[in-house]
CSV table of C-alpha atoms in Angstrom, one decimal:
chain,number,residue,atom,x,y,z
C,1,MET,CA,-28.4,-31.9,-5.9
C,2,ASN,CA,-27.6,-28.1,-4.7
C,3,VAL,CA,-26.3,-27.3,-8.2
C,4,LEU,CA,-29.2,-28.8,-10.0
C,5,ARG,CA,-31.6,-27.0,-7.6
C,6,GLY,CA,-29.8,-23.9,-8.5
C,7,VAL,CA,-30.0,-24.4,-12.0
C,8,LYS,CA,-33.8,-25.0,-11.8
C,9,TRP,CA,-34.1,-21.6,-10.1
C,10,ARG,CA,-31.7,-19.5,-12.4
C,11,TYR,CA,-34.0,-18.3,-14.9
C,12,PRO,CA,-37.1,-17.6,-13.5
C,13,LEU,CA,-35.4,-15.4,-10.7
C,14,ILE,CA,-33.3,-13.7,-13.4
C,15,ALA,CA,-36.5,-12.9,-15.0
C,16,LEU,CA,-38.2,-11.5,-12.1
C,17,LEU,CA,-35.0,-9.6,-11.3
C,18,ALA,CA,-35.5,-8.0,-14.9
C,19,VAL,CA,-38.6,-7.1,-14.5
C,20,ALA,CA,-37.9,-5.6,-11.0
C,21,ALA,CA,-34.8,-3.7,-12.8
C,22,VAL,CA,-37.2,-2.2,-15.4
C,23,ALA,CA,-39.8,-0.7,-12.8
C,24,VAL,CA,-36.9,0.8,-10.7
C,25,SER,CA,-35.4,2.4,-13.5
C,26,THR,CA,-38.5,4.0,-14.7
C,27,LEU,CA,-39.2,5.1,-11.2
C,28,ARG,CA,-35.9,5.9,-9.6
C,29,PRO,CA,-33.4,6.1,-12.6
C,30,GLN,CA,-30.7,7.5,-9.9
C,31,LEU,CA,-30.6,4.6,-7.9
C,32,VAL,CA,-29.9,2.3,-10.7
C,33,THR,CA,-26.9,4.7,-11.9
C,34,ALA,CA,-25.9,4.3,-8.2
C,35,VAL,CA,-25.6,0.8,-8.0
C,36,THR,CA,-23.8,0.2,-11.5
C,37,ALA,CA,-21.2,2.7,-10.7
C,38,LYS,CA,-19.7,0.7,-7.9
C,39,LYS,CA,-16.2,0.7,-8.2
C,40,PRO,CA,-14.5,-2.8,-8.7
C,41,GLY,CA,-12.5,-4.0,-5.7
C,42,ALA,CA,-8.9,-5.0,-5.2
C,43,THR,CA,-9.2,-8.4,-6.8
C,44,GLU,CA,-11.2,-7.4,-9.5
C,45,ARG,CA,-8.9,-4.3,-10.4
C,46,ILE,CA,-5.9,-6.7,-10.5
C,47,ARG,CA,-7.6,-9.2,-12.6
C,48,GLN,CA,-8.4,-6.5,-15.3
C,49,ASP,CA,-4.7,-5.5,-14.9
C,50,PRO,CA,-2.7,-8.1,-14.1
C,51,PRO,CA,0.8,-8.0,-13.3
C,52,PRO,CA,3.7,-8.0,-16.0
C,53,THR,CA,7.2,-9.5,-15.4
C,54,LEU,CA,8.4,-7.6,-12.5
C,55,PHE,CA,11.9,-6.7,-11.7
C,56,THR,CA,14.4,-9.2,-10.9
C,57,ASP,CA,15.4,-10.5,-6.9
C,58,ALA,CA,18.9,-9.1,-7.8
C,59,GLU,CA,17.8,-5.8,-8.9
C,60,ILE,CA,15.3,-5.4,-5.8
C,61,ALA,CA,17.9,-6.9,-3.3
C,62,ALA,CA,19.7,-3.8,-1.6
C,63,ILE,CA,16.4,-1.6,-1.4
C,64,GLY,CA,15.2,-5.0,0.4
C,65,ALA,CA,18.2,-5.1,2.8
C,66,ALA,CA,17.8,-1.4,3.7
C,67,ALA,CA,14.3,-1.9,4.2
C,68,ASP,CA,15.1,-5.0,6.7
C,69,ALA,CA,17.3,-3.1,8.6
C,70,GLN,CA,14.3,-1.0,9.9
C,71,ARG,CA,12.5,-3.9,11.4
C,72,ALA,CA,14.5,-4.0,15.0
C,73,GLN,CA,14.7,-0.2,15.2
C,74,ALA,CA,10.8,-0.2,15.0
C,75,ASP,CA,10.1,-2.8,17.4
C,76,ALA,CA,12.3,-1.1,19.9
C,77,LEU,CA,10.8,2.1,19.5
C,78,PHE,CA,7.0,0.3,19.4
C,79,ALA,CA,8.3,-1.4,23.0
C,80,ARG,CA,8.3,1.9,24.7
C,81,TRP,CA,4.7,3.1,23.3
C,82,ARG,CA,3.3,-0.2,24.3
C,83,THR,CA,5.2,0.3,28.0
C,84,ALA,CA,3.6,3.8,28.2
C,85,HIS,CA,0.0,3.2,26.6
C,86,GLY,CA,-0.4,-0.6,26.7
C,87,THR,CA,-2.6,-1.9,24.0
C,88,THR,CA,-5.9,0.4,24.1
C,89,ARG,CA,-6.3,1.8,21.0
C,90,ASP,CA,-5.6,5.7,20.5
C,91,ASP,CA,-5.2,6.7,17.1
C,92,ARG,CA,-4.6,10.1,17.7
C,93,ALA,CA,-2.2,9.7,20.2
C,94,PHE,CA,-0.2,7.3,17.9
C,95,THR,CA,-0.4,9.3,14.9
C,96,ALA,CA,1.3,12.3,17.0
C,97,TRP,CA,4.0,9.8,18.6
C,98,ALA,CA,4.9,8.0,15.4
C,99,ALA,CA,5.2,10.9,13.6
C,100,ARG,CA,7.8,12.3,16.1
C,101,GLN,CA,9.8,8.7,15.5
C,102,VAL,CA,10.4,9.4,12.0
C,103,PRO,CA,14.1,10.5,11.5
C,104,ALA,CA,14.8,14.0,10.1
C,105,PRO,CA,15.5,14.4,6.6
C,106,PRO,CA,18.7,13.8,5.3
C,107,SER,CA,21.3,16.5,4.8
C,108,ALA,CA,21.6,18.1,1.8
C,109,LYS,CA,24.8,16.7,0.7
C,110,ARG,CA,23.6,13.4,1.2
C,111,ARG,CA,20.1,13.9,-0.8
C,112,ALA,CA,22.0,14.8,-3.4
C,113,ALA,CA,24.0,11.5,-3.7
C,114,GLU,CA,20.8,9.9,-3.4
C,115,LEU,CA,19.2,12.1,-6.3
C,116,ARG,CA,22.3,11.0,-8.4
C,117,GLN,CA,21.8,7.3,-7.8
C,118,ASP,CA,18.0,7.8,-9.2
C,119,GLN,CA,19.8,9.5,-12.3
C,120,ALA,CA,22.2,6.7,-12.7
C,121,LEU,CA,19.2,4.1,-12.6
C,122,ALA,CA,17.2,6.4,-14.9
C,123,ARG,CA,19.8,5.9,-17.6
C,124,THR,CA,19.0,2.1,-17.4
C,125,ARG,CA,15.2,2.1,-17.7
C,126,THR,CA,13.7,-0.3,-20.1
C,127,ALA,CA,10.3,-0.7,-21.9
C,128,ALA,CA,9.6,-3.4,-19.5
C,129,GLY,CA,11.0,-1.9,-16.7
C,130,ARG,CA,8.7,1.4,-17.1
C,131,LYS,CA,5.7,-1.3,-17.3
C,132,ALA,CA,6.6,-3.1,-14.2
C,133,ALA,CA,6.8,0.4,-12.5
C,134,THR,CA,4.0,1.8,-13.5
C,135,TRP,CA,2.1,-1.3,-12.3
C,136,LEU,CA,3.3,-1.5,-9.0
C,137,GLU,CA,3.0,2.2,-8.7
C,138,LEU,CA,-0.9,1.8,-9.4
C,139,HIS,CA,-1.4,-1.1,-7.2
C,140,GLY,CA,1.3,-1.2,-4.9
C,141,LYS,CA,-0.5,1.3,-2.7
C,142,LYS,CA,-3.4,-0.9,-1.7
C,143,ASP,CA,-4.4,-3.5,-4.1
C,144,VAL,CA,-1.8,-6.2,-3.7
C,145,TRP,CA,-2.1,-6.2,0.2
C,146,ARG,CA,-5.9,-6.5,0.2
C,147,LEU,CA,-5.6,-9.3,-2.6
C,148,TYR,CA,-3.0,-11.1,-0.2
C,149,LEU,CA,-5.4,-10.5,2.4
C,150,HIS,CA,-8.3,-12.1,0.5
C,151,ASP,CA,-6.5,-15.3,-0.2
C,152,GLN,CA,-5.7,-15.5,3.4
C,153,ARG,CA,-9.3,-15.0,4.4
C,154,GLU,CA,-10.5,-17.8,2.4
C,155,LEU,CA,-8.7,-20.0,4.9
C,156,VAL,CA,-10.1,-18.9,7.9
C,157,PRO,CA,-13.4,-18.3,9.7
C,158,ALA,CA,-15.5,-15.6,8.4
C,159,ALA,CA,-15.4,-13.5,11.6
C,160,ARG,CA,-11.9,-13.5,11.8
C,161,GLY,CA,-11.5,-13.1,8.2
C,162,LYS,CA,-13.8,-9.7,8.7
C,163,SER,CA,-12.2,-8.6,11.6
C,164,GLU,CA,-8.6,-9.0,9.7
C,165,LYS,CA,-10.0,-6.9,6.6
C,166,ALA,CA,-10.8,-4.1,9.2
C,167,GLU,CA,-7.6,-4.2,10.7
C,168,LEU,CA,-5.8,-4.0,7.2
C,169,LYS,CA,-7.7,-0.9,6.3
C,170,ALA,CA,-7.1,1.1,9.7
C,171,ALA,CA,-3.4,-0.2,9.0
C,172,LEU,CA,-3.4,1.2,5.4
C,173,THR,CA,-5.5,4.5,6.6
C,174,LEU,CA,-3.0,5.2,9.1
C,175,ALA,CA,0.3,4.9,7.1
C,176,LYS,CA,-1.7,7.3,4.7
C,177,THR,CA,-2.5,9.9,7.3
C,178,ILE,CA,1.0,9.9,9.4
C,179,SER,CA,3.4,9.6,6.2
C,180,ASP,CA,1.5,12.6,4.2
C,181,GLN,CA,1.4,14.9,8.0
C,182,VAL,CA,5.3,13.8,8.0
C,183,ALA,CA,6.0,14.8,4.3
C,184,ALA,CA,4.1,18.1,4.5
C,185,GLU,CA,6.1,19.3,7.7
C,186,ASP,CA,9.5,17.9,6.1
C,187,ARG,CA,8.9,19.5,2.8
C,188,GLN,CA,11.5,17.4,0.8
C,189,PRO,CA,10.8,17.9,-2.8
C,190,ALA,CA,10.6,14.5,-5.1
C,191,PRO,CA,13.3,13.7,-7.2
C,192,PHE,CA,11.6,14.3,-10.5
C,193,VAL,CA,11.0,17.9,-9.0
C,194,LEU,CA,14.6,18.8,-8.7
C,195,ASP,CA,15.2,17.3,-12.0
C,196,PRO,CA,12.1,17.2,-13.9
C,197,ALA,CA,14.4,15.4,-16.9
C,198,LEU,CA,13.8,12.1,-14.4
C,199,ARG,CA,9.7,11.9,-15.3
C,200,PRO,CA,8.7,13.8,-18.4
C,201,ASP,CA,5.5,12.3,-17.9
C,202,LYS,CA,4.7,14.4,-15.0
C,203,ALA,CA,4.0,17.9,-15.1
C,204,VAL,CA,6.3,19.9,-13.1
C,205,THR,CA,5.9,23.7,-12.8
C,206,PRO,CA,8.9,25.5,-12.5
C,207,GLY,CA,10.0,26.7,-9.3
C,208,ALA,CA,7.5,24.3,-7.7
C,209,LYS,CA,8.1,22.9,-4.1
C,210,GLY,CA,6.0,19.7,-4.0
C,211,PRO,CA,4.8,17.1,-4.1
C,212,TYR,CA,7.0,16.1,-1.2
C,213,SER,CA,8.2,12.8,-1.1
C,214,TYR,CA,9.9,12.4,2.5
C,215,PRO,CA,8.7,9.7,4.0
C,216,SER,CA,7.2,7.7,1.1
C,217,ARG,CA,3.9,6.6,1.5
C,218,HIS,CA,4.1,3.8,-0.8
C,219,ALA,CA,6.8,2.2,1.8
C,220,THR,CA,5.0,3.4,4.8
C,221,ARG,CA,1.8,1.6,3.5
C,222,SER,CA,3.6,-1.7,2.2
C,223,ALA,CA,5.9,-1.7,5.4
C,224,ALA,CA,2.5,-1.6,7.6
C,225,ALA,CA,0.9,-4.6,5.5
C,226,VAL,CA,3.7,-6.7,5.8
C,227,THR,CA,3.9,-6.6,9.2
C,228,LEU,CA,0.2,-7.0,10.1
C,229,LEU,CA,0.2,-9.8,7.0
C,230,SER,CA,3.3,-11.6,8.3
C,231,ALA,CA,1.8,-11.9,11.9
C,232,LEU,CA,-1.2,-13.3,10.5
C,233,SER,CA,0.3,-15.5,8.4
C,234,PRO,CA,3.8,-16.3,9.0
C,235,HIS,CA,4.5,-19.0,6.5
C,236,ARG,CA,4.0,-16.3,3.5
C,237,ALA,CA,6.0,-13.7,5.1
C,238,ALA,CA,9.0,-13.9,2.5
C,239,ASP,CA,6.4,-13.4,-0.5
C,240,TYR,CA,4.8,-10.3,1.6
C,241,ARG,CA,8.7,-9.1,1.8
C,242,TRP,CA,9.3,-9.9,-1.5
C,243,MET,CA,6.3,-7.6,-3.2
C,244,ARG,CA,7.5,-4.9,-0.5
C,245,ASP,CA,10.7,-4.8,-2.5
C,246,GLU,CA,9.1,-4.7,-5.7
C,247,VAL,CA,7.0,-1.6,-5.1
C,248,LEU,CA,9.9,0.3,-3.0
C,249,TYR,CA,12.3,-0.8,-6.1
C,250,SER,CA,9.7,0.9,-8.4
C,251,ARG,CA,9.8,4.1,-6.5
C,252,LEU,CA,13.7,4.5,-7.4
C,253,TYR,CA,13.1,3.2,-10.7
C,254,MET,CA,10.8,6.0,-11.7
C,255,ALA,CA,12.5,8.5,-9.4
C,256,GLY,CA,9.1,9.1,-7.3
C,257,HIS,CA,11.7,8.8,-4.2
C,258,VAL,CA,15.3,8.5,-3.1
C,259,THR,CA,16.7,5.8,-0.7
C,260,SER,CA,16.0,7.7,2.6
C,261,ASP,CA,12.6,8.2,1.7
C,262,LEU,CA,11.9,4.6,1.4
C,263,THR,CA,13.7,3.6,4.5
C,264,ALA,CA,12.0,6.3,6.7
C,265,GLY,CA,8.6,5.3,5.2
C,266,THR,CA,9.7,1.6,5.9
C,267,LEU,CA,10.6,2.5,9.6
C,268,LEU,CA,7.1,4.1,9.9
C,269,GLY,CA,5.2,1.5,8.3
C,270,ASP,CA,6.5,-1.2,10.7
C,271,LEU,CA,5.5,1.1,13.7
C,272,ILE,CA,2.2,1.2,12.4
C,273,GLY,CA,2.0,-2.7,11.5
C,274,ASP,CA,3.0,-3.1,15.3
C,275,TYR,CA,0.7,-1.0,16.7
C,276,GLU,CA,-2.3,-2.5,14.8
C,277,LEU,CA,-1.2,-5.9,15.8
C,278,ALA,CA,-1.0,-4.7,19.3
C,279,VAL,CA,-4.1,-2.8,19.6
C,280,SER,CA,-6.3,-5.8,18.1
C,281,GLY,CA,-5.2,-8.4,20.2
C,282,HIS,CA,-2.6,-10.3,18.1
């Protein structure tokens, strides 16, 4: 009956809205432009650009294990923060503290060895691999995590879903803020800056110092999202870690980062996820 009622009233309503739209466009065209220019959300962006075949479990296993290894250290570090500060939100103090927990950049010798790993991986690139990495680079920052949460929100009360959406947004924002701050201080050039042949598609000015890649923003955001989402929906934790590993591997594959960039970012992201869970009462 509700469906029939919807059909009955649909067309008169559309006609009324059309008349209103004409009137508004005549009087206030700038308002119409603002409304029609609204950016699509994460769900729509991924619907318009669905994922290609991604990397195999065997390919992502090593970086996944390296990321997993950061978990215990992050939890131990955050326990110290919680002992000193409790669960009251203080983003400014936490930002300064979390930045200090990121390990110092690796030695030049170690970073050179990691660069050679990227160079070796670059020689194995395929068209399918580039397509997967490009998709993950684009959507792995925020979209996939927002889409995962959107799926969860379909199964929980509206108020809880709204709260969890705000929590994920806060975690991703902190991840960008802190990782960018540390990267600007540590000033470790991205692999494709050190070896422009790794990314011919990137315009690298000779003698350029940046962009800086330690710690990885992608890794920080991914780890923060995985920590938060896994606590909200533990039965899907393995899926979240799998996507994190896909994102991390894509950054090695296309020489956006070396391994230490990603592990430092994962540690930082795990800390941020712990913080967001604590201050949100989880």
